[in-house]
Amino acid sequence: MSVEKIVDAAIEIADSDGIQAVSMAAVAKRLGYTPMSLYRYVSSKDDLLLLMQEEATGLPPEPGEEDLGWRARLVELYEAQSQIYSRQSWLLSMPITGSPITPNSSAWLEADLEALRDTGLTEEEGIAVSLLVTGAARWKGLIAAGYEEQSRATGLDAAEVAAREQRLFDAVITEDGYPFLRKAIDAGVFASEFDPFDFGLERGLDGVEAFIEAIVNARAGAASDVANDGSSAATSVAAPDDATEAAAAGHAAIADDDPAVAADKKLREAQKAVRQAQKVLAEARKRERQVLREAKERVAKRR
């Protein structure tokens, strides 16, 4: 008896009969032990489900030696996730109770963010793109799992399920009531090999690519302009002559009355506030990494 054997047995039950068939009693019976003996290794069914999810999720594929570029790498991760959901569709029935904190779940998110590291996206934007990829893979897996479950419950193969759906469409979806949907059905969209999920992801990544080219590059240009302006100002202040010093003294005397100078002062104050906020954010991220390490250590100890 070991945690690994218990988890493997539970996954075998989920693969064959679905996640609803997994119980401590069912796992114990499969292993030839009493249910109470399992609790020496796994404290509760919830912990067992978490360990099952971690094992089935696995680690993301390692990037190859050749740099694919951020977009191709995200597509690679999307396809790998889709295959996991296709093989073990019971994962889609697992409740989402919060952000990923287990080692393998965190590794998938880390892989997405690593792919985006040189794009110039902010951390928030990177997480949003990662959710786009993960969500597309999960949605594709959810639909595929639904059809597989229907085939298992009815004993019909994929072609027979499609034929039954076509009869339902013909009986319910009329041209009078649903003209555009009827047109799509008659065009054979539900029997086509065209993958709408891959298409949707690609169009989403088109938008991300356009965003990077337009917005992120604009940010870089703006930052460069600010740096150049600051460099010019520093040069002019670095070696002031008597006339410059006199002019500076005169400007100081009227600074509060000059709108342009007042605006410049407000800009410096805003920049200072941004630097302070960045410092606070850095401390928060440091704390987040520490909590994540502690969570991973706790999960490792349970094993």
Coordinates of C-alpha atoms in Angstrom, one line a residue:
M1 CA 0.0 0.0 0.0
S2 CA 1.2 3.5 -0.8
V3 CA -0.1 6.9 -1.8
E4 CA 1.0 6.2 -5.4
K5 CA -0.9 2.9 -5.6
I6 CA -4.1 4.5 -4.1
V7 CA -4.0 7.4 -6.6
D8 CA -3.4 5.1 -9.5
A9 CA -6.3 2.8 -8.5
A10 CA -8.6 5.9 -8.2
I11 CA -7.6 7.1 -11.6
E12 CA -8.3 3.7 -13.1
I13 CA -11.8 3.8 -11.7
A14 CA -12.3 7.4 -12.9
D15 CA -11.1 6.5 -16.4
S16 CA -13.5 3.5 -16.7
D17 CA -16.6 4.7 -14.8
G18 CA -16.2 8.5 -14.3
I19 CA -15.3 10.6 -11.3
Q20 CA -18.6 10.0 -9.6
A21 CA -17.6 6.3 -9.2
V22 CA -14.5 7.2 -7.1
S23 CA -14.9 6.6 -3.4
M24 CA -12.6 5.5 -0.6
A25 CA -14.6 2.2 -0.5
A26 CA -14.3 1.6 -4.2
V27 CA -10.6 2.3 -4.2
A28 CA -10.0 0.0 -1.2
K29 CA -12.0 -2.8 -2.9
R30 CA -10.0 -2.5 -6.0
L31 CA -6.7 -2.8 -4.0
G32 CA -8.0 -5.6 -1.8
Y33 CA -8.0 -3.6 1.5
T34 CA -10.5 -2.1 3.9
P35 CA -11.6 1.5 3.5
M36 CA -10.2 2.4 6.9
S37 CA -6.7 1.3 5.9
L38 CA -6.6 3.9 3.1
Y39 CA -6.9 6.7 5.7
R40 CA -3.4 5.9 6.9
Y41 CA -2.1 7.2 3.6
V42 CA -4.8 9.7 2.4
S43 CA -6.6 11.7 5.0
S44 CA -9.8 12.3 3.0
K45 CA -11.6 11.9 -0.3
D46 CA -11.0 15.6 -1.1
D47 CA -7.2 15.0 -0.7
L48 CA -7.5 11.9 -2.9
L49 CA -9.3 14.0 -5.6
L50 CA -6.6 16.6 -5.4
L51 CA -3.8 14.1 -5.8
M52 CA -5.7 12.5 -8.7
Q53 CA -6.0 15.8 -10.5
E54 CA -2.3 16.5 -9.9
E55 CA -1.2 13.1 -11.3
A56 CA -3.5 13.2 -14.3
T57 CA -2.6 16.8 -15.2
G58 CA 1.1 16.0 -15.3
L59 CA 3.8 18.5 -16.4
P60 CA 3.7 20.6 -19.6
P61 CA 5.9 19.5 -22.5
E62 CA 9.3 21.0 -22.3
P63 CA 10.2 23.6 -25.0
G64 CA 12.5 22.3 -27.7
E65 CA 16.0 23.5 -28.3
E66 CA 14.7 25.6 -31.2
D67 CA 12.7 28.7 -30.0
L68 CA 9.3 28.4 -31.5
G69 CA 8.2 31.9 -30.7
W70 CA 5.5 32.8 -28.2
R71 CA 2.6 32.0 -30.4
A72 CA 3.7 28.6 -31.6
R73 CA 4.6 27.6 -28.0
L74 CA 1.2 28.6 -26.7
V75 CA -0.4 26.5 -29.5
E76 CA 1.8 23.6 -28.4
L77 CA 0.6 23.9 -24.8
Y78 CA -3.0 24.2 -25.9
E79 CA -2.8 21.0 -27.9
A80 CA -1.1 19.2 -25.0
Q81 CA -3.8 20.3 -22.6
S82 CA -6.5 19.3 -25.1
Q83 CA -5.1 15.8 -25.3
I84 CA -5.1 15.5 -21.5
Y85 CA -8.7 16.4 -21.3
S86 CA -9.5 14.0 -24.1
R87 CA -7.7 11.1 -22.4
Q88 CA -9.1 11.8 -18.9
S89 CA -12.3 13.7 -19.4
W90 CA -13.2 13.2 -15.7
L91 CA -10.8 16.1 -15.0
L92 CA -13.4 18.4 -16.4
S93 CA -15.8 17.4 -13.6
M94 CA -13.4 18.5 -10.9
P95 CA -14.5 21.7 -9.2
I96 CA -12.4 24.8 -9.7
T97 CA -12.0 26.2 -6.1
G98 CA -9.4 28.8 -6.7
S99 CA -6.1 29.7 -8.4
P100 CA -3.7 26.8 -9.2
I101 CA -1.3 26.1 -6.3
T102 CA -0.3 22.5 -6.8
P103 CA 3.1 21.9 -8.5
N104 CA 1.9 20.5 -11.8
S105 CA -1.0 23.0 -12.2
S106 CA 1.3 25.9 -11.4
A107 CA 3.8 24.5 -13.9
W108 CA 1.3 24.8 -16.8
L109 CA 0.7 28.5 -15.9
E110 CA 4.4 29.0 -15.6
A111 CA 5.0 27.6 -19.1
D112 CA 2.4 30.0 -20.6
L113 CA 4.0 33.0 -18.9
E114 CA 7.5 31.9 -19.9
A115 CA 6.4 31.8 -23.5
L116 CA 5.2 35.4 -23.2
R117 CA 8.3 36.7 -21.4
D118 CA 9.7 38.7 -24.3
T119 CA 6.4 40.1 -25.7
G120 CA 6.3 43.2 -23.4
L121 CA 2.9 42.2 -22.0
T122 CA 2.3 43.1 -18.4
E123 CA 1.8 40.4 -15.8
E124 CA -1.9 40.9 -15.8
E125 CA -2.1 40.7 -19.6
G126 CA 0.1 37.6 -19.6
I127 CA -2.3 35.8 -17.2
A128 CA -5.2 36.8 -19.3
V129 CA -3.6 35.3 -22.4
S130 CA -2.8 32.1 -20.4
L131 CA -6.5 31.9 -19.5
L132 CA -7.4 32.3 -23.1
V133 CA -5.3 29.3 -24.0
T134 CA -6.4 27.1 -21.0
G135 CA -10.0 28.1 -21.5
A136 CA -10.0 27.1 -25.2
A137 CA -8.4 23.7 -24.3
R138 CA -10.9 23.1 -21.5
W139 CA -13.9 24.1 -23.6
K140 CA -12.8 21.8 -26.4
G141 CA -12.3 18.9 -23.9
L142 CA -15.7 19.6 -22.3
I143 CA -17.6 19.2 -25.6
A144 CA -15.6 16.1 -26.6
A145 CA -16.2 14.6 -23.2
G146 CA -20.0 15.2 -23.5
Y147 CA -20.1 13.3 -26.8
E148 CA -18.0 10.5 -25.4
E149 CA -20.3 10.2 -22.4
Q150 CA -23.4 10.1 -24.7
S151 CA -21.8 7.3 -26.8
R152 CA -21.0 5.3 -23.6
A153 CA -24.5 5.8 -22.2
T154 CA -26.4 4.9 -25.4
G155 CA -24.0 2.4 -26.9
L156 CA -23.9 4.5 -30.2
D157 CA -20.7 5.2 -32.0
A158 CA -19.8 8.7 -33.2
A159 CA -21.4 8.3 -36.6
E160 CA -24.7 7.1 -35.0
V161 CA -24.7 10.0 -32.5
A162 CA -24.2 12.4 -35.4
A163 CA -27.1 10.8 -37.3
R164 CA -29.4 11.0 -34.3
E165 CA -28.5 14.7 -33.9
Q166 CA -29.3 15.3 -37.6
R167 CA -32.8 13.9 -37.1
L168 CA -33.3 16.1 -34.1
F169 CA -32.2 19.2 -36.1
D170 CA -34.5 18.3 -38.9
A171 CA -37.4 17.9 -36.5
V172 CA -36.8 21.0 -34.3
I173 CA -34.7 23.6 -36.2
T174 CA -37.0 25.0 -38.9
E175 CA -36.1 27.6 -41.5
D176 CA -39.0 29.7 -40.3
G177 CA -38.0 29.8 -36.7
Y178 CA -34.2 29.7 -37.0
P179 CA -33.2 30.7 -40.6
F180 CA -29.5 31.3 -39.9
L181 CA -29.0 28.1 -37.8
R182 CA -30.9 26.1 -40.4
K183 CA -28.6 27.4 -43.1
A184 CA -25.6 26.4 -41.1
I185 CA -27.0 22.9 -40.4
D186 CA -27.7 22.4 -44.1
A187 CA -24.2 23.5 -44.9
G188 CA -23.0 20.6 -42.8
V189 CA -21.2 22.5 -40.1
F190 CA -21.9 19.9 -37.4
A191 CA -20.7 17.0 -39.6
S192 CA -17.6 18.9 -40.8
E193 CA -14.0 18.1 -39.9
F194 CA -13.4 21.8 -39.4
D195 CA -12.3 22.4 -35.8
P196 CA -14.1 25.5 -34.4
F197 CA -12.0 25.4 -31.2
D198 CA -8.7 25.6 -33.0
F199 CA -10.1 28.3 -35.2
G200 CA -11.3 30.3 -32.2
L201 CA -7.9 30.1 -30.5
E202 CA -6.0 31.2 -33.6
R203 CA -8.3 34.2 -34.0
G204 CA -7.8 35.0 -30.3
L205 CA -4.0 34.8 -30.7
D206 CA -4.4 37.1 -33.8
G207 CA -5.8 39.7 -31.5
V208 CA -3.1 39.2 -28.9
E209 CA -0.4 39.5 -31.7
A210 CA -2.1 42.7 -32.9
F211 CA -2.2 44.1 -29.4
I212 CA 1.5 43.4 -28.9
E213 CA 2.4 45.1 -32.1
A214 CA 0.3 48.2 -31.5
I215 CA 0.0 48.7 -27.8
V216 CA 3.1 47.1 -26.3
N217 CA 5.4 48.7 -29.0
A218 CA 3.8 52.0 -28.3
R219 CA 4.6 51.6 -24.6
A220 CA 8.2 50.9 -25.5
G221 CA 8.3 54.0 -27.7
A222 CA 6.8 56.2 -25.0
A223 CA 9.3 54.9 -22.4
S224 CA 12.2 55.6 -24.8
D225 CA 10.9 59.2 -25.4
V226 CA 10.7 59.8 -21.6
A227 CA 14.2 58.5 -21.2
N228 CA 15.5 60.7 -23.9
D229 CA 13.8 63.7 -22.5
G230 CA 15.2 62.9 -19.1
S231 CA 18.7 62.5 -20.5
S232 CA 18.4 65.9 -22.3
A233 CA 17.3 67.6 -19.1
A234 CA 20.1 66.0 -17.1
T235 CA 22.7 67.2 -19.6
S236 CA 21.4 70.8 -19.4
V237 CA 21.6 70.7 -15.6
A238 CA 24.9 68.9 -15.3
A239 CA 27.1 71.9 -16.2
P240 CA 25.2 75.1 -15.6
D241 CA 26.9 78.4 -16.3
D242 CA 26.2 81.6 -14.5
A243 CA 23.5 82.6 -16.9
T244 CA 21.7 79.2 -16.5
E245 CA 21.9 79.4 -12.8
A246 CA 20.4 82.9 -12.9
A247 CA 17.6 81.7 -15.2
A248 CA 16.9 78.8 -12.9
A249 CA 16.6 81.1 -9.9
G250 CA 14.2 83.2 -11.8
H251 CA 12.1 80.3 -12.9
A252 CA 12.0 79.0 -9.3
A253 CA 10.5 82.3 -8.2
I254 CA 7.6 82.0 -10.6
A255 CA 7.2 78.2 -10.6
D256 CA 4.0 78.2 -8.7
D257 CA 2.4 80.7 -11.1
D258 CA 3.5 79.0 -14.3
P259 CA 1.0 76.4 -15.5
A260 CA 3.6 74.5 -17.5
V261 CA 6.0 74.3 -14.6
A262 CA 3.1 73.2 -12.3
A263 CA 2.2 70.5 -14.7
D264 CA 5.8 69.3 -14.8
K265 CA 5.7 69.2 -11.0
K266 CA 2.6 67.1 -11.0
L267 CA 4.2 64.7 -13.5
R268 CA 7.2 64.2 -11.2
E269 CA 4.8 63.5 -8.3
A270 CA 2.9 61.0 -10.4
Q271 CA 6.1 59.3 -11.4
K272 CA 7.1 59.1 -7.8
A273 CA 3.8 57.5 -6.9
V274 CA 4.2 54.9 -9.7
R275 CA 7.7 54.0 -8.3
Q276 CA 6.2 53.5 -4.8
A277 CA 3.4 51.4 -6.2
Q278 CA 5.9 49.2 -8.1
K279 CA 7.9 48.7 -4.9
V280 CA 4.7 47.6 -3.1
L281 CA 3.9 45.3 -6.0
A282 CA 7.3 43.7 -6.0
E283 CA 7.0 43.0 -2.3
A284 CA 3.6 41.4 -2.9
R285 CA 5.0 39.2 -5.6
K286 CA 7.8 38.2 -3.3
R287 CA 5.3 37.2 -0.7
E288 CA 3.3 35.3 -3.3
R289 CA 6.3 33.3 -4.4
Q290 CA 7.0 32.4 -0.7
V291 CA 3.5 31.2 -0.1
L292 CA 3.6 29.1 -3.3
R293 CA 6.9 27.5 -2.2
E294 CA 5.3 26.7 1.2
A295 CA 2.2 25.2 -0.5
K296 CA 4.4 23.0 -2.7
E297 CA 6.3 21.8 0.3
R298 CA 3.1 20.9 2.1
V299 CA 1.9 18.9 -0.9
A300 CA 5.2 17.1 -1.2
K301 CA 5.1 16.2 2.5
R302 CA 1.7 14.7 2.1
R303 CA 3.1 12.3 -0.5

